[in-house]
CSV table of C-alpha atoms in Angstrom, one decimal:
chain,number,residue,atom,x,y,z
R,1,UNK,CA,-7.8,19.4,-37.0
R,2,UNK,CA,-7.9,17.0,-33.9
R,3,UNK,CA,-4.6,17.3,-32.0
R,4,UNK,CA,-3.8,14.1,-30.1
R,5,UNK,CA,-2.3,14.6,-26.6
R,6,UNK,CA,1.1,13.1,-26.3
R,7,UNK,CA,3.0,12.3,-23.2
R,8,UNK,CA,5.7,14.4,-21.9
R,9,UNK,CA,9.4,13.0,-22.6
R,10,UNK,CA,9.8,9.8,-20.8
R,11,UNK,CA,13.4,10.8,-19.8
R,12,UNK,CA,15.4,8.0,-21.3
R,13,UNK,CA,12.8,5.2,-21.2
R,14,UNK,CA,14.0,4.1,-24.6
R,15,UNK,CA,14.1,0.2,-24.4
R,16,UNK,CA,11.8,-1.9,-26.7
R,17,UNK,CA,9.6,-2.7,-23.8
R,18,UNK,CA,9.0,0.8,-22.6
R,19,UNK,CA,8.5,1.9,-26.2
R,20,UNK,CA,5.8,-0.8,-26.6
R,21,UNK,CA,4.2,0.2,-23.3
R,22,UNK,CA,3.9,3.8,-24.5
R,23,UNK,CA,2.3,2.6,-27.8
R,24,UNK,CA,-0.1,0.3,-26.0
R,25,UNK,CA,-1.2,2.9,-23.3
R,26,UNK,CA,-1.8,5.7,-25.7
R,27,UNK,CA,-3.6,3.6,-28.3
R,28,UNK,CA,-1.0,4.4,-30.9
R,29,UNK,CA,1.2,7.3,-31.9
R,30,UNK,CA,2.9,8.6,-35.1
R,31,UNK,CA,6.7,8.3,-35.4
R,32,UNK,CA,7.0,12.1,-35.0
R,33,UNK,CA,4.9,11.9,-31.7
R,34,UNK,CA,7.0,9.0,-30.5
R,35,UNK,CA,10.3,11.1,-31.1
R,36,UNK,CA,8.8,13.8,-29.1
R,37,UNK,CA,7.6,11.6,-26.3
R,38,UNK,CA,10.6,9.6,-25.8
R,39,UNK,CA,13.5,11.9,-26.8
R,40,UNK,CA,15.1,9.0,-28.8
R,41,UNK,CA,17.2,9.8,-31.8
R,42,UNK,CA,15.4,9.0,-35.1
R,43,UNK,CA,17.8,6.2,-35.9
R,44,UNK,CA,17.3,4.6,-32.4
R,45,UNK,CA,13.5,4.9,-32.6
R,46,UNK,CA,13.3,3.5,-36.0
R,47,UNK,CA,15.5,0.5,-35.0
R,48,UNK,CA,13.2,-0.3,-32.0
R,49,UNK,CA,10.0,0.0,-34.0
R,50,UNK,CA,11.5,-2.3,-36.7
R,51,UNK,CA,12.3,-4.8,-34.0
R,52,UNK,CA,8.8,-4.7,-32.4
R,53,UNK,CA,7.2,-4.9,-36.0
R,54,UNK,CA,9.4,-8.0,-36.8
R,55,UNK,CA,8.4,-9.6,-33.6
R,56,UNK,CA,4.7,-9.0,-34.3
R,57,UNK,CA,4.0,-6.6,-31.5
R,58,UNK,CA,3.0,-3.5,-33.6
R,59,UNK,CA,1.7,-2.6,-37.0
R,60,UNK,CA,1.2,0.6,-39.0
R,61,UNK,CA,-2.5,1.5,-38.8
R,62,UNK,CA,-4.5,4.3,-40.3
R,63,UNK,CA,-3.0,7.5,-41.9
R,64,UNK,CA,-3.2,10.6,-39.8
R,65,UNK,CA,-4.4,13.8,-41.1
R,66,UNK,CA,-1.6,15.6,-43.3
R,67,UNK,CA,0.2,18.5,-41.8
R,68,UNK,CA,1.9,19.9,-45.0
R,69,UNK,CA,3.8,16.9,-46.1
R,70,UNK,CA,3.4,13.2,-46.5
R,71,UNK,CA,0.7,11.7,-44.4
R,72,UNK,CA,2.1,9.8,-41.4
R,73,UNK,CA,0.8,6.6,-40.1
R,74,UNK,CA,-0.1,5.7,-36.6
R,75,UNK,CA,1.9,3.0,-35.0
R,76,UNK,CA,-0.4,0.6,-32.9
R,77,UNK,CA,0.0,-2.4,-30.6
R,78,UNK,CA,-0.9,-5.4,-32.7
R,79,UNK,CA,-4.0,-6.8,-30.7
R,80,UNK,CA,-5.7,-8.3,-33.7
R,81,UNK,CA,-6.7,-11.9,-32.9
R,82,UNK,CA,-5.0,-12.0,-29.6
R,83,UNK,CA,-7.0,-13.7,-26.9
R,84,UNK,CA,-6.7,-14.7,-23.2
R,85,UNK,CA,-8.3,-17.7,-21.6
R,86,UNK,CA,-9.6,-17.2,-18.1
R,87,UNK,CA,-10.8,-19.9,-15.6
R,88,UNK,CA,-12.8,-18.3,-12.6
R,89,UNK,CA,-13.2,-21.1,-10.1
R,90,UNK,CA,-15.5,-20.8,-7.1
R,91,UNK,CA,-16.5,-23.2,-4.4
R,92,UNK,CA,-19.6,-24.4,-6.3
R,93,UNK,CA,-19.2,-23.2,-9.9
R,94,UNK,CA,-16.7,-22.2,-12.4
R,95,UNK,CA,-16.7,-19.9,-15.5
R,96,UNK,CA,-14.4,-20.5,-18.4
R,97,UNK,CA,-14.0,-17.6,-20.8
R,98,UNK,CA,-12.1,-16.6,-24.0
R,99,UNK,CA,-11.6,-12.7,-24.0
R,100,UNK,CA,-10.0,-10.3,-26.1
R,101,UNK,CA,-6.9,-8.4,-24.5
R,102,UNK,CA,-9.2,-5.8,-23.1
R,103,UNK,CA,-11.1,-8.4,-21.0
R,104,UNK,CA,-14.3,-8.4,-23.1
R,105,UNK,CA,-15.8,-11.9,-23.2
R,106,UNK,CA,-15.8,-13.6,-26.6
R,107,UNK,CA,-17.1,-16.9,-25.6
R,108,UNK,CA,-17.7,-18.4,-22.2
R,109,UNK,CA,-19.4,-21.4,-20.3
R,110,UNK,CA,-20.4,-21.5,-16.7
R,111,UNK,CA,-20.9,-24.9,-14.9
R,112,UNK,CA,-21.6,-26.2,-11.4
R,113,UNK,CA,-18.5,-27.4,-9.8
R,114,UNK,CA,-17.7,-28.8,-6.3
R,115,UNK,CA,-14.3,-27.5,-5.4
R,116,UNK,CA,-13.9,-29.9,-2.7
R,117,UNK,CA,-13.1,-32.8,-5.0
R,118,UNK,CA,-9.5,-34.0,-6.0
R,119,UNK,CA,-7.8,-31.6,-8.1
R,120,UNK,CA,-7.6,-33.6,-11.2
R,121,UNK,CA,-11.3,-34.4,-11.2
R,122,UNK,CA,-12.0,-30.6,-10.7
R,123,UNK,CA,-9.5,-29.1,-13.2
R,124,UNK,CA,-9.5,-31.6,-16.1
R,125,UNK,CA,-13.1,-30.8,-17.2
R,126,UNK,CA,-12.2,-27.0,-17.0
R,127,UNK,CA,-9.1,-27.5,-19.1
R,128,UNK,CA,-11.2,-29.5,-21.7
R,129,UNK,CA,-13.9,-26.6,-21.7
R,130,UNK,CA,-11.1,-24.2,-22.3
R,131,UNK,CA,-9.7,-26.2,-25.2
R,132,UNK,CA,-13.1,-26.5,-26.7
R,133,UNK,CA,-13.8,-22.7,-26.4
R,134,UNK,CA,-10.5,-21.8,-28.0
R,135,UNK,CA,-11.2,-24.4,-30.9
R,136,UNK,CA,-14.3,-22.4,-31.8
R,137,UNK,CA,-12.4,-19.3,-32.7
R,138,UNK,CA,-10.7,-18.7,-36.2
R,139,UNK,CA,-7.2,-17.1,-36.5
R,140,UNK,CA,-6.8,-16.4,-32.8
R,141,UNK,CA,-3.5,-16.2,-30.9
R,142,UNK,CA,-3.6,-17.4,-27.3
R,143,UNK,CA,-1.6,-14.8,-25.3
R,144,UNK,CA,-1.9,-16.4,-21.8
R,145,UNK,CA,-4.0,-18.2,-19.3
R,146,UNK,CA,-5.4,-16.8,-16.1
R,147,UNK,CA,-7.0,-18.7,-13.2
R,148,UNK,CA,-8.6,-17.5,-10.0
R,149,UNK,CA,-9.3,-19.6,-6.9
R,150,UNK,CA,-11.3,-19.0,-3.7
R,151,UNK,CA,-8.2,-19.6,-1.6
R,152,UNK,CA,-4.8,-17.7,-0.9
R,153,UNK,CA,-2.4,-18.0,-3.8
R,154,UNK,CA,1.4,-17.2,-4.1
R,155,UNK,CA,1.3,-14.8,-6.9
R,156,UNK,CA,4.8,-15.4,-8.2
R,157,UNK,CA,4.5,-19.0,-8.5
R,158,UNK,CA,0.8,-19.6,-9.0
R,159,UNK,CA,1.0,-22.2,-6.1
R,160,UNK,CA,-1.8,-22.6,-3.6
R,161,UNK,CA,-0.5,-20.8,-0.3
R,162,UNK,CA,-3.0,-21.9,2.3
R,163,UNK,CA,-5.5,-24.7,1.0
R,164,UNK,CA,-8.4,-23.8,3.2
R,165,UNK,CA,-11.0,-24.6,0.8
R,166,UNK,CA,-9.0,-27.3,-1.2
R,167,UNK,CA,-7.1,-28.9,1.5
R,168,UNK,CA,-6.4,-32.2,-0.6
R,169,UNK,CA,-4.9,-30.3,-3.7
R,170,UNK,CA,-1.2,-30.4,-4.3
R,171,UNK,CA,0.2,-26.7,-4.1
R,172,UNK,CA,1.2,-26.9,-7.7
R,173,UNK,CA,-1.9,-28.4,-9.0
R,174,UNK,CA,-3.1,-25.5,-11.1
R,175,UNK,CA,0.1,-24.5,-12.4
R,176,UNK,CA,0.8,-28.0,-13.7
R,177,UNK,CA,-2.6,-28.4,-15.2
R,178,UNK,CA,-2.2,-25.1,-17.1
R,179,UNK,CA,1.4,-25.7,-18.3
R,180,UNK,CA,0.5,-29.3,-19.4
R,181,UNK,CA,-2.3,-28.0,-21.6
R,182,UNK,CA,-0.9,-24.7,-23.1
R,183,UNK,CA,2.8,-23.5,-23.7
R,184,UNK,CA,1.9,-19.9,-22.8
R,185,UNK,CA,2.5,-17.6,-19.8
R,186,UNK,CA,-0.2,-18.0,-17.0
R,187,UNK,CA,-1.2,-16.1,-13.9
R,188,UNK,CA,-3.1,-17.6,-10.8
R,189,UNK,CA,-4.7,-15.4,-8.2
R,190,UNK,CA,-7.2,-15.3,-5.4
R,191,UNK,CA,-10.7,-14.8,-6.7
R,192,UNK,CA,-11.5,-11.7,-4.7
R,193,UNK,CA,-8.1,-10.1,-5.6
R,194,UNK,CA,-8.7,-10.8,-9.3
R,195,UNK,CA,-12.1,-9.3,-9.1
R,196,UNK,CA,-10.9,-6.2,-7.2
R,197,UNK,CA,-8.4,-5.6,-10.3
R,198,UNK,CA,-11.3,-6.1,-12.6
R,199,UNK,CA,-13.6,-3.8,-10.8
R,200,UNK,CA,-11.2,-0.8,-10.9
R,201,UNK,CA,-12.1,2.1,-13.1
R,202,UNK,CA,-8.7,3.6,-13.3
R,203,UNK,CA,-5.1,3.0,-11.8
R,204,UNK,CA,-5.4,6.2,-9.9
R,205,UNK,CA,-8.0,4.9,-7.4
R,206,UNK,CA,-8.0,2.9,-4.3
R,207,UNK,CA,-10.7,0.1,-4.3
R,208,UNK,CA,-11.8,-2.2,-1.5
R,209,UNK,CA,-13.7,-5.1,-3.1
R,210,UNK,CA,-15.7,-7.7,-1.1
R,211,UNK,CA,-17.0,-10.9,-2.7
R,212,UNK,CA,-19.9,-12.5,-0.7
R,213,UNK,CA,-20.8,-15.9,-2.3
R,214,UNK,CA,-20.4,-19.2,-0.4
R,215,UNK,CA,-17.7,-17.6,1.5
R,216,UNK,CA,-16.3,-14.1,1.9
R,217,UNK,CA,-13.2,-12.8,0.2
R,218,UNK,CA,-11.7,-9.3,0.0
R,219,UNK,CA,-9.3,-7.7,-2.4
R,220,UNK,CA,-7.6,-4.3,-2.1
R,221,UNK,CA,-6.2,-2.5,-5.1
R,222,UNK,CA,-4.1,0.7,-4.7
R,223,UNK,CA,-3.0,2.7,-7.7
R,224,UNK,CA,-3.6,-0.4,-10.0
R,225,UNK,CA,-1.6,-2.9,-7.9
R,226,UNK,CA,-3.1,-5.7,-5.7
R,227,UNK,CA,-2.2,-5.1,-2.1
R,228,UNK,CA,-0.9,-8.7,-0.8
R,229,UNK,CA,0.7,-8.0,2.4
R,230,UNK,CA,4.0,-9.3,3.9
R,231,UNK,CA,2.8,-12.9,3.6
R,232,UNK,CA,0.1,-12.7,1.0
R,233,UNK,CA,-2.7,-12.5,3.5
R,234,UNK,CA,-4.0,-8.9,3.0
R,235,UNK,CA,-7.7,-8.7,2.7
R,236,UNK,CA,-8.4,-12.1,4.4
R,237,UNK,CA,-11.4,-10.6,6.3
R,238,UNK,CA,-13.5,-13.6,6.5
R,239,UNK,CA,-11.9,-14.8,9.8
R,240,UNK,CA,-12.0,-11.6,11.6
R,241,UNK,CA,-13.6,-12.5,15.0
R,242,UNK,CA,-16.6,-10.4,15.6
R,243,UNK,CA,-17.6,-12.1,19.0
R,244,UNK,CA,-16.0,-14.6,21.3
R,245,UNK,CA,-19.1,-16.5,21.6
R,246,UNK,CA,-20.5,-16.3,18.2
R,247,UNK,CA,-21.6,-19.2,15.8
R,248,UNK,CA,-19.0,-21.9,15.0
R,249,UNK,CA,-16.9,-21.1,11.8
R,250,UNK,CA,-15.8,-23.8,9.4
R,251,UNK,CA,-12.2,-22.9,10.4
R,252,UNK,CA,-13.1,-24.3,14.0
R,253,UNK,CA,-13.3,-20.9,15.8
R,254,UNK,CA,-16.3,-19.2,17.1
R,255,UNK,CA,-17.6,-15.7,15.9
R,256,UNK,CA,-15.7,-15.3,12.6
R,257,UNK,CA,-17.2,-12.7,10.1
R,258,UNK,CA,-17.8,-15.7,7.7
R,259,UNK,CA,-20.0,-17.4,10.2
R,260,UNK,CA,-22.2,-14.4,10.3
R,261,UNK,CA,-22.2,-12.9,6.8
R,262,UNK,CA,-21.1,-15.5,4.2
R,263,UNK,CA,-23.8,-17.0,1.8
R,264,UNK,CA,-23.4,-20.4,3.4
R,265,UNK,CA,-24.1,-18.9,7.0
R,266,UNK,CA,-27.1,-17.1,5.7
R,267,UNK,CA,-28.5,-20.3,4.0
R,268,UNK,CA,-27.7,-22.4,7.2
R,269,UNK,CA,-29.7,-20.0,9.3
R,270,UNK,CA,-32.6,-20.0,6.9
R,271,UNK,CA,-32.6,-23.9,6.7
R,272,UNK,CA,-36.1,-25.1,6.4
R,273,UNK,CA,-37.5,-21.6,6.2
R,274,UNK,CA,-35.9,-20.3,3.0
R,275,UNK,CA,-34.3,-21.0,-0.3
R,276,UNK,CA,-31.8,-23.9,-0.3
R,277,UNK,CA,-29.4,-22.7,-2.9
R,278,UNK,CA,-27.4,-19.4,-3.1
R,279,UNK,CA,-29.0,-18.6,-6.6
R,280,UNK,CA,-32.5,-19.0,-5.1
R,281,UNK,CA,-31.4,-17.1,-2.1
R,282,UNK,CA,-30.2,-14.2,-4.3
R,283,UNK,CA,-33.3,-14.2,-6.4
R,284,UNK,CA,-35.5,-14.1,-3.3
R,285,UNK,CA,-33.5,-11.2,-1.9
R,286,UNK,CA,-33.7,-9.3,-5.1
R,287,UNK,CA,-37.5,-9.9,-5.0
R,288,UNK,CA,-37.7,-8.5,-1.4
R,289,UNK,CA,-39.0,-11.9,-0.1
R,290,UNK,CA,-40.0,-11.2,3.5
R,291,UNK,CA,-38.6,-14.6,4.7
R,292,UNK,CA,-35.1,-13.8,3.5
R,293,UNK,CA,-34.6,-10.1,3.6
R,294,UNK,CA,-34.2,-9.9,7.5
R,295,UNK,CA,-31.3,-12.5,7.2
R,296,UNK,CA,-29.6,-10.7,4.5
R,297,UNK,CA,-29.8,-7.3,6.1
R,298,UNK,CA,-28.6,-8.8,9.4
R,299,UNK,CA,-25.6,-10.5,7.6
R,300,UNK,CA,-24.8,-7.3,5.9
R,301,UNK,CA,-24.9,-5.2,9.0
R,302,UNK,CA,-22.3,-7.3,10.6
R,303,UNK,CA,-20.1,-7.2,7.3
R,304,UNK,CA,-20.6,-3.4,7.3
R,305,UNK,CA,-19.3,-3.1,11.0
R,306,UNK,CA,-16.2,-5.3,10.0
R,307,UNK,CA,-15.5,-3.2,6.9
R,308,UNK,CA,-15.7,0.1,8.9
R,309,UNK,CA,-12.1,-0.4,10.2
R,310,UNK,CA,-10.8,-1.4,6.9
R,311,UNK,CA,-12.4,1.6,5.3
R,312,UNK,CA,-11.0,3.9,7.9
R,313,UNK,CA,-7.6,2.4,7.6
R,314,UNK,CA,-7.4,2.7,3.8
R,315,UNK,CA,-9.6,5.6,3.0
R,316,UNK,CA,-10.5,4.3,-0.4
R,317,UNK,CA,-12.3,5.9,-3.3
R,318,UNK,CA,-14.8,3.1,-3.7
R,319,UNK,CA,-16.1,0.1,-1.7
R,320,UNK,CA,-17.5,-2.5,-4.1
R,321,UNK,CA,-19.7,-5.4,-2.9
R,322,UNK,CA,-19.9,-8.3,-5.4
R,323,UNK,CA,-20.6,-12.0,-5.6
R,324,UNK,CA,-24.0,-13.7,-5.9
R,325,UNK,CA,-25.1,-12.6,-2.3
R,326,UNK,CA,-23.1,-9.5,-2.0
R,327,UNK,CA,-24.5,-7.8,-5.2
R,328,UNK,CA,-28.1,-8.1,-4.0
R,329,UNK,CA,-29.4,-4.4,-3.7
R,330,UNK,CA,-30.8,-4.9,-0.2
R,331,UNK,CA,-27.4,-6.3,1.0
R,332,UNK,CA,-25.5,-3.6,-0.5
R,333,UNK,CA,-27.8,-0.8,0.9
R,334,UNK,CA,-27.3,-2.3,4.4
R,335,UNK,CA,-23.7,-2.6,4.2
R,336,UNK,CA,-23.5,1.2,3.0
R,337,UNK,CA,-25.9,2.3,5.7
R,338,UNK,CA,-23.8,0.6,8.4
R,339,UNK,CA,-20.3,1.9,7.1
R,340,UNK,CA,-21.6,5.5,6.6
R,341,UNK,CA,-23.0,5.6,10.0
R,342,UNK,CA,-19.9,4.2,11.7
R,343,UNK,CA,-16.9,5.8,10.1
R,344,UNK,CA,-16.1,9.6,10.7
R,345,UNK,CA,-17.2,12.2,8.3
R,346,UNK,CA,-13.9,12.8,6.6
R,347,UNK,CA,-13.6,9.1,5.8
R,348,UNK,CA,-17.2,9.0,4.4
R,349,UNK,CA,-16.8,12.1,2.5
R,350,UNK,CA,-16.4,11.1,-1.2
R,351,UNK,CA,-16.5,7.4,-0.6
R,352,UNK,CA,-18.8,5.4,-3.1
R,353,UNK,CA,-20.2,2.3,-2.1
R,354,UNK,CA,-21.8,0.2,-4.8
R,355,UNK,CA,-22.7,-3.2,-6.1
R,356,UNK,CA,-20.2,-5.1,-8.1
R,357,UNK,CA,-20.8,-7.9,-10.7
R,358,UNK,CA,-22.6,-10.8,-9.2
R,359,UNK,CA,-20.9,-13.4,-11.4
R,360,UNK,CA,-17.4,-14.0,-12.6
R,361,UNK,CA,-17.0,-11.2,-15.1
R,362,UNK,CA,-14.8,-9.0,-12.8
R,363,UNK,CA,-12.5,-11.9,-11.9
R,364,UNK,CA,-12.0,-12.7,-15.5
R,365,UNK,CA,-11.2,-9.1,-16.4
R,366,UNK,CA,-8.8,-8.9,-13.5
R,367,UNK,CA,-7.2,-12.1,-14.7
R,368,UNK,CA,-6.7,-10.7,-18.1
R,369,UNK,CA,-5.1,-7.6,-16.8
R,370,UNK,CA,-2.6,-9.9,-14.9
R,371,UNK,CA,-1.8,-11.9,-17.9
R,372,UNK,CA,-1.3,-8.9,-20.1
R,373,UNK,CA,1.1,-7.3,-17.5
R,374,UNK,CA,3.1,-10.5,-17.3
R,375,UNK,CA,3.4,-11.1,-21.1
R,376,UNK,CA,3.8,-7.4,-22.2
R,377,UNK,CA,5.6,-5.7,-19.3
R,378,UNK,CA,8.7,-3.8,-20.4
R,379,UNK,CA,10.9,-6.4,-18.6
R,380,UNK,CA,9.3,-9.3,-20.4
R,381,UNK,CA,9.6,-7.7,-23.8
R,382,UNK,CA,13.3,-6.6,-23.2
R,383,UNK,CA,14.1,-10.1,-22.1
R,384,UNK,CA,12.9,-11.5,-25.5
R,385,UNK,CA,11.1,-14.4,-23.8
R,386,UNK,CA,8.1,-14.2,-26.1
R,387,UNK,CA,9.7,-13.7,-29.5
R,388,UNK,CA,6.9,-15.1,-31.5
R,389,UNK,CA,4.4,-12.4,-31.1
R,390,UNK,CA,3.9,-13.3,-27.3
R,391,UNK,CA,1.4,-16.0,-28.0
R,392,UNK,CA,0.7,-19.5,-29.3
R,393,UNK,CA,-1.6,-20.4,-32.1
R,394,UNK,CA,-5.0,-21.6,-30.8
R,395,UNK,CA,-4.9,-24.6,-33.0
R,396,UNK,CA,-1.5,-25.7,-31.9
R,397,UNK,CA,-2.3,-25.3,-28.2
R,398,UNK,CA,-5.5,-26.9,-28.2
């Protein structure tokens, strides 16, 4: 007989929300296992389960192996048909995706998109694309919407904090566009931070994620939580000054990291001597094009030097380099070589440095995590704010 591991008593965590969290995190337990894990009385447990069942959060799944009496049934979180819509917006493209609640893509579309345009002209087609993708499903329930942006974001409100890449946008442009389209909870996050959350393997690790695309972004995840800092600027490494007399950065200062190591900076240095687009630059780098490789490795070396201080300070389990330029093998190899030769042995020991996803998959998965935490956190469940199964029928919202 297979014996399923059951968590130790939760010591009084008996609310509806904590009970649902336990059921979700374990993949489902029998009533007897739930009694043992929570320490609840049978009457209290059954009342909680009945309430969660009535609200559409759980269901009775497969029968477990009999142990001498009547077969018990596993109580599972009801994820059937629940979906999340994500919009990962970069400086030159955007990916709109419908996923299941684990972040696995069901349907998606990627398009070129100039983020420097007015908010309405940028967001309206993405909202329409999201509605079209949702309409293609059958019997789905939209749990929430997640949006990532290449700019600092106030996590609590979803407002743009410092509109460095989208200076003409109202601070609440994304929040208003989403709430006007769908009556569901939403999360808005910086793209690198969302991707950092999506790249984590477990909530036990510390991950530093760097996205190198048009610009440079960094996200830090510690024990499953995004590190934001006192004023939401943690990880904003693109404007670390590497040299007083360095190249001019788009921020107006000289010598910023982004002026050395961003995709835009590399392309500008190759102007007239190499690929004109980041996609072509990435492909040339992967092919080992001798006209491109030296520029990539030079940029990666500077990035590695900048990251060495971050790695020494945080001592993470993994450093992940993603984005269309960052994930190029030669770029990752040079960053790794520079970091490993710069930091002391006790910091380098056990540190994994690896390529992340070159596209928007990691950001999408991170957004799904944020949405699910917002909708199904114990506090949200206990507050009873999402009574109708924490979602909206897709046909009604589209």
